[in-house]
Coordinates of C-alpha atoms and ligand atoms in Angstrom, one line a residue:
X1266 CA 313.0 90.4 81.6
X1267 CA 309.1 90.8 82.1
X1268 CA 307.5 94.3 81.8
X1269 CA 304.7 94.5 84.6
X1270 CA 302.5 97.3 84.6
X1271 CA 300.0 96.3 87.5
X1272 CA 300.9 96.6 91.2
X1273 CA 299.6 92.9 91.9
X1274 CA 301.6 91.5 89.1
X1275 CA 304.8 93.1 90.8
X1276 CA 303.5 91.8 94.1
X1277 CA 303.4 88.7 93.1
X1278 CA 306.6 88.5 91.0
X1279 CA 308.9 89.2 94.3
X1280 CA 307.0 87.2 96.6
X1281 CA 308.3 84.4 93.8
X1282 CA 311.8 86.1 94.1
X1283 CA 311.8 85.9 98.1
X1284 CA 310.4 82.6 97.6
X1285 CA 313.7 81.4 96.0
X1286 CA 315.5 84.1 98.6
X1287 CA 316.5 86.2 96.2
X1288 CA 317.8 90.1 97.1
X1289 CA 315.8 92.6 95.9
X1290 CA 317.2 96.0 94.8
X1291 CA 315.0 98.9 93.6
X1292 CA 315.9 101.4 91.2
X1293 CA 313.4 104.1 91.0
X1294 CA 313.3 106.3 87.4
X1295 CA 311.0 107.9 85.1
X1296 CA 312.0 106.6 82.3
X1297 CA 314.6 108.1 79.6
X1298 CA 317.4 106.2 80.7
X1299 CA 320.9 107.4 80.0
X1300 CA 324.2 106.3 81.0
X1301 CA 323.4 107.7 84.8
X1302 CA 320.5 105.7 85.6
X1303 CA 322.0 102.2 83.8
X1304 CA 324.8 102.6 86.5
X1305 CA 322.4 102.8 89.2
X1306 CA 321.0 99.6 87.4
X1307 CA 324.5 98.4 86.9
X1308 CA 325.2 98.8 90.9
X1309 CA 321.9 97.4 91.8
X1310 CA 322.7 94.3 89.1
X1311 CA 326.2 93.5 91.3
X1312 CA 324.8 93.7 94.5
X1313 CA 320.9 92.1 93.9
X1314 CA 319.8 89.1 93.0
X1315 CA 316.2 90.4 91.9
X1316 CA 316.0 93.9 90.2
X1317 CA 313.3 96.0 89.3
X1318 CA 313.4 99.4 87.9
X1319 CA 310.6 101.3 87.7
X1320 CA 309.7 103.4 85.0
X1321 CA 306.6 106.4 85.9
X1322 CA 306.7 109.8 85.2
X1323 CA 305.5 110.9 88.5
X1324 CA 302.6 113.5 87.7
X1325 CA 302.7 114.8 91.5
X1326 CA 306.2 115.9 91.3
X1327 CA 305.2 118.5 88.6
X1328 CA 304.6 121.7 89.4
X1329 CA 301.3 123.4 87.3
X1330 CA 303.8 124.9 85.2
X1331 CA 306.6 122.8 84.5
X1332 CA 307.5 120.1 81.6
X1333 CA 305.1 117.2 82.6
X1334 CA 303.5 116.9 79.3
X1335 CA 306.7 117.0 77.5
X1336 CA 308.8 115.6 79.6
X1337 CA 311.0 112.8 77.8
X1338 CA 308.6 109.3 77.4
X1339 CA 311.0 107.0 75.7
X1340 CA 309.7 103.0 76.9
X1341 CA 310.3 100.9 74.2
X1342 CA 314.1 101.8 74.2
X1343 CA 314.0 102.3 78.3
X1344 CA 313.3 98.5 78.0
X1345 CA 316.1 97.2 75.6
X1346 CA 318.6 99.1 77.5
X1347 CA 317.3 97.6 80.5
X1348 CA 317.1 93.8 79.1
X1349 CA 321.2 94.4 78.0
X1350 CA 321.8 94.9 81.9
X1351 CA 319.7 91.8 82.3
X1352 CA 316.7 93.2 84.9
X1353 CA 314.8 90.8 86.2
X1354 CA 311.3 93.5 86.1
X1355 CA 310.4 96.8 84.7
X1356 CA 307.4 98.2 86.6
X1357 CA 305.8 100.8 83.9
X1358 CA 302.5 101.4 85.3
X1359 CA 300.1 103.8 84.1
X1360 CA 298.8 106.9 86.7
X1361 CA 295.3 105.4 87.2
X1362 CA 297.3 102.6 88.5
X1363 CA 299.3 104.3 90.5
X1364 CA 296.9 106.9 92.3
X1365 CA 293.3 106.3 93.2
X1366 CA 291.3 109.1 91.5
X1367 CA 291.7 112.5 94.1
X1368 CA 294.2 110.7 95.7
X1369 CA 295.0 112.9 98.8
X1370 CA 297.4 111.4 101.2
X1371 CA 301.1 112.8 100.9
X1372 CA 304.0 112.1 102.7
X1373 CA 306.3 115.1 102.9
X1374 CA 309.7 116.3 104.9
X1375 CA 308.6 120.0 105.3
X1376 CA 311.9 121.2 107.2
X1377 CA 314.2 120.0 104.0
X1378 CA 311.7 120.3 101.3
X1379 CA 310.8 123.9 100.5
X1380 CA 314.5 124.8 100.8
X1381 CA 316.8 125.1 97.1
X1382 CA 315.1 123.2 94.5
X1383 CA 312.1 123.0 97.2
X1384 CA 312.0 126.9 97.1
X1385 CA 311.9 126.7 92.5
X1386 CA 310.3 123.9 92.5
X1387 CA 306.7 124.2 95.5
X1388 CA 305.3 120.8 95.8
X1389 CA 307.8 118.8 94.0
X1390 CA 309.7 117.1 97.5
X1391 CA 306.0 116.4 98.6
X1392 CA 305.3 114.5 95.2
X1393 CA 308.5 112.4 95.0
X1394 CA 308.0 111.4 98.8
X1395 CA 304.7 110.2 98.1
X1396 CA 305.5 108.3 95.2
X1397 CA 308.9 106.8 96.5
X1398 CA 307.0 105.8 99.7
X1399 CA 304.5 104.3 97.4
X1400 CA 307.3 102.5 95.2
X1401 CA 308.9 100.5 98.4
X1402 CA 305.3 99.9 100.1
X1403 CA 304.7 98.1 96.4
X1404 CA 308.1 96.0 95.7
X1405 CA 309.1 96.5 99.5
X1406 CA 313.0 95.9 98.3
X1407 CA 315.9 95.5 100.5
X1408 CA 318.1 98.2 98.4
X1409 CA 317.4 101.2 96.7
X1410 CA 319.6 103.2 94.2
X1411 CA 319.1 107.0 93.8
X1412 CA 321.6 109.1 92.4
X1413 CA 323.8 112.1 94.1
X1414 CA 323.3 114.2 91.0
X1415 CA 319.4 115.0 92.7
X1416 CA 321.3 115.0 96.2
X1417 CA 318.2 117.3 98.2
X1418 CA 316.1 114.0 96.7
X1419 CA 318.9 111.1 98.5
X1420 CA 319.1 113.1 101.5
X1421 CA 315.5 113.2 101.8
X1422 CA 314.6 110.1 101.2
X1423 CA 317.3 108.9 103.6
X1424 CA 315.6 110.6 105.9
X1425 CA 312.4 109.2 105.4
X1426 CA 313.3 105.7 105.1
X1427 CA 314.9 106.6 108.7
X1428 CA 311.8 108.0 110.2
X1429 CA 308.7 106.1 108.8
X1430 CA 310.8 102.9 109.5
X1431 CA 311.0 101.2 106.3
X1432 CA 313.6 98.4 106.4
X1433 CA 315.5 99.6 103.4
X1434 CA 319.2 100.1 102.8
X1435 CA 319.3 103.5 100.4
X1436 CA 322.5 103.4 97.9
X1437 CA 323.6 106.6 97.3
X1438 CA 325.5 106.4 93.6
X1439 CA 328.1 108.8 92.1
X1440 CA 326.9 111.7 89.4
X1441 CA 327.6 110.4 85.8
X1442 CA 329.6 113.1 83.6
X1443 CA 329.4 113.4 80.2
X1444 CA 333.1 113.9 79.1
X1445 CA 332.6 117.9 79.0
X1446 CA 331.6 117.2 82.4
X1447 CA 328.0 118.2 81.9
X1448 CA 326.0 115.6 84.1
X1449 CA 324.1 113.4 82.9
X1450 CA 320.3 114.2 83.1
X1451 CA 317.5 113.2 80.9
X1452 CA 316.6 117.3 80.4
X1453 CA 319.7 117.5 78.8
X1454 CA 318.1 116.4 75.6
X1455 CA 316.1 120.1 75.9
X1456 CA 319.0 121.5 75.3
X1457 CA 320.1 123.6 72.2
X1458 CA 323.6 123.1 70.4
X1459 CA 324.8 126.0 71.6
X1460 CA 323.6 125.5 75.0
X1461 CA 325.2 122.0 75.4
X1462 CA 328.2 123.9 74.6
X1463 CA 327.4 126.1 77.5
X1464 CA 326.1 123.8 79.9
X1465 CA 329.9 122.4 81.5
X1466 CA 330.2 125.3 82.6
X1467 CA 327.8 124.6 85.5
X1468 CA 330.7 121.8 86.8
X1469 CA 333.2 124.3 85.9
X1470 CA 332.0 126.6 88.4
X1471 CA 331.6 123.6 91.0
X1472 CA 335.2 122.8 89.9
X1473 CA 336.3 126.2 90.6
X1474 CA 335.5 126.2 94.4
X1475 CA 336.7 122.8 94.9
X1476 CA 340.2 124.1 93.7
X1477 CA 340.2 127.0 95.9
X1478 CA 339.6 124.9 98.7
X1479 CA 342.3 122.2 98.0
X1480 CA 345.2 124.4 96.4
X1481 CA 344.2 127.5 98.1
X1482 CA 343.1 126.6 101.3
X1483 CA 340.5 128.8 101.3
X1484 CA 337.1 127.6 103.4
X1485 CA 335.3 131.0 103.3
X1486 CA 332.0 130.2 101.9
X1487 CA 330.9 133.5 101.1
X1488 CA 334.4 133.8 99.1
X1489 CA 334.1 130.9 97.6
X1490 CA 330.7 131.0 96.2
X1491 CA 331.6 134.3 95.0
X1492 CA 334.7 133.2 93.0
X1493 CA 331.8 130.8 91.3
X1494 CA 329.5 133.5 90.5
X1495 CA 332.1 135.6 88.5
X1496 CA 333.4 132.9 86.7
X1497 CA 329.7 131.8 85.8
X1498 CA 328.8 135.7 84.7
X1499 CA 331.1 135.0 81.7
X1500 CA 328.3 132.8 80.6
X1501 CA 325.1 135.6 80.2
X1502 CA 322.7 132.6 79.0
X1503 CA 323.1 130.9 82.7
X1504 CA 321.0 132.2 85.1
X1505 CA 322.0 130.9 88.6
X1506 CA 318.8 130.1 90.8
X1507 CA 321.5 128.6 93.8
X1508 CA 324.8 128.8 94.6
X1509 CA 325.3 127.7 98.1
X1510 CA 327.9 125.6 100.2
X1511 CA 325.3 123.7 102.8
X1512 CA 325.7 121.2 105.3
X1513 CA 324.5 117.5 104.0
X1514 CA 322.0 116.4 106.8
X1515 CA 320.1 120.0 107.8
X1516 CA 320.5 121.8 104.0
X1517 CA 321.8 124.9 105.9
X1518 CA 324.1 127.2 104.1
X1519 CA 327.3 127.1 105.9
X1520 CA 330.0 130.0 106.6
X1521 CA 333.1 127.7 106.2
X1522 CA 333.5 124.9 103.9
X1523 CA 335.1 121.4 104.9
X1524 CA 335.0 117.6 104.3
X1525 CA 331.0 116.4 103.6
X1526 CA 330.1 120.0 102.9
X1527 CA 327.9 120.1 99.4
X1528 CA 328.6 122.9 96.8
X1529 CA 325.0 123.3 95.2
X1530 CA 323.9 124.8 92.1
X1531 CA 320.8 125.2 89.8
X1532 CA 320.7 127.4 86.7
X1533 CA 318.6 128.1 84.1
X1534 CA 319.5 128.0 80.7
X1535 CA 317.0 129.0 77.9
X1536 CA 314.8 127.1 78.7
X1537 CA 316.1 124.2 80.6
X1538 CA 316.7 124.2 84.7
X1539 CA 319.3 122.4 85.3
X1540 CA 320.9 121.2 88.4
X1541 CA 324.5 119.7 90.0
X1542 CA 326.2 119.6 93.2
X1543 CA 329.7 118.3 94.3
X1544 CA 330.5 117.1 98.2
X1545 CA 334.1 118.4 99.1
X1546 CA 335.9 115.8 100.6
Ligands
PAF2553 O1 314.8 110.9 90.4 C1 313.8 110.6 89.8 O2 313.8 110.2 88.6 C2 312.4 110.7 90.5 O3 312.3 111.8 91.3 C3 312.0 109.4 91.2 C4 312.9 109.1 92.4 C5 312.0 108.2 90.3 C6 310.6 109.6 91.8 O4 309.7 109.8 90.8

């Protein structure tokens, strides 16, 4: 596995791996890897034959005051993980490498980006478009693995890949659960004892309207998302930021639930925002 950290020395590397017409598949991260992210990389292993993941902590996708600068920075292990699944390249590069000092040109999907997290978190859509778009123009791969746990993120990407044209299949891979059903997120490492103990709650509630719908019948969103809220006020440390049953292409909320609606939700607790989601089926 070779660790690149220039642009041209990942340039270079899959014009090699085209050369001997290898697949390429691109998992983008910022580092911190748990079990979520190596089955992204495990997905990307079984259908590539070339496989990069990146590994930058994209400063544009930070609001002024949120955890940049603390955000988890973990490389060295990052790497061993990745060389277990057998990755071909880890791009790591460094922010001068990756932006040109002032850099100013963004690529942003204003209609489904200052909507849920859009609306908590300004700018952020606008920073991970930009960087993503960046990330394909660079390794220009023929897959792409994001997970569902940041759905707004797949769904806009999705939608960017459709309308800037990029010839780019985006794999959209299933939320890994910690066995409390907590999901896996690198933030989760922010997290207290006592608010890990908390935190499954958050699928609970998710769970909760799933049920409704399945045993119950009921498709009411309004009722549903209500039945979520009460269940979630027995937990005073959570402070819901979004509970909404929306529609996966336009991120409107819906007034009845069925098949390919997404049950979204983002909390606070303490300190640590947390999100999850779960498409009824
Ligand atoms: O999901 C992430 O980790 C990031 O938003 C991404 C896609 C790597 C862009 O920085």
């Amino acid at each position: 596995m070779k660790v690149l950290v220039t642009i041209q020395a990942v340039r270079e590397a899959v014009r090699e791996a085209r050369k001997q017409g290898r697949v390429v598949g691109l998992v983008p991260t910022m580092g911190a890897l748990h079990q979520g992210h190596l089955s992204l990389v495990q997905q990307a292993c079984r259908e590539c034959s070339f496989v990069i993941v990146s590994i930058f902590v994209n400063p544009t996708q930070f609001g002024p005051r949120e955890d940049f600068a603390v955000y988890p920075r973990s490389l060295s292990a990052d790497c061993e993980l990745l060389k277990r699944e057998q990755v071909d390249v880890v791009f790591a590069p460094s922010v001068e490498e990756m932006y040109v000092p002032k850099a100013d040109t963004w690529v942003e999907i204003p209609s489904l980006s200052r909507v849920w997290e859009g609306r908590f978190r300004p700018g952020h859509f606008r920073g991970v478009c930009t960087i993503v778009a960046k990330l394909f123009n660079i390794v220009q791969p023929d897959f792409a693995y994001f997970g569902w746990k940041d759905a707004q993120q797949l769904i806009i990407i999705r939608k960017m890949v459709e309308e800037l044209n990029y010839p780019i299949v985006i794999v959209g891979c299933p939320t890994v659960r910690e066995k409390s059903g907590l999901a896996c997120s690198s933030r989760n490492v922010f997290l207290s004892p006592k608010e890990r103990a908390i935190a499954p709650a958050i699928y609970q509630s998710l769970k909760i309207i799933q049920d409704m719908v399945k045993s119950k019948g009921i498709t009411q969103a309004k009722k549903l998302i209500l039945a979520a809220r009460k269940f979630l006020k027995n937990y005073p440390q959570i402070k819901i930021q979004y509970l909404a049953a929306i529609e996966l292409q336009t991120l409107r909320p819906v007034k009845k639930v069925g098949p390919g609606v997404l049950i979204v939700v983002a909390v606070k607790l303490g300190k640590v925002r947390l999100i999850d989601n779960l498409l009824l089926t």
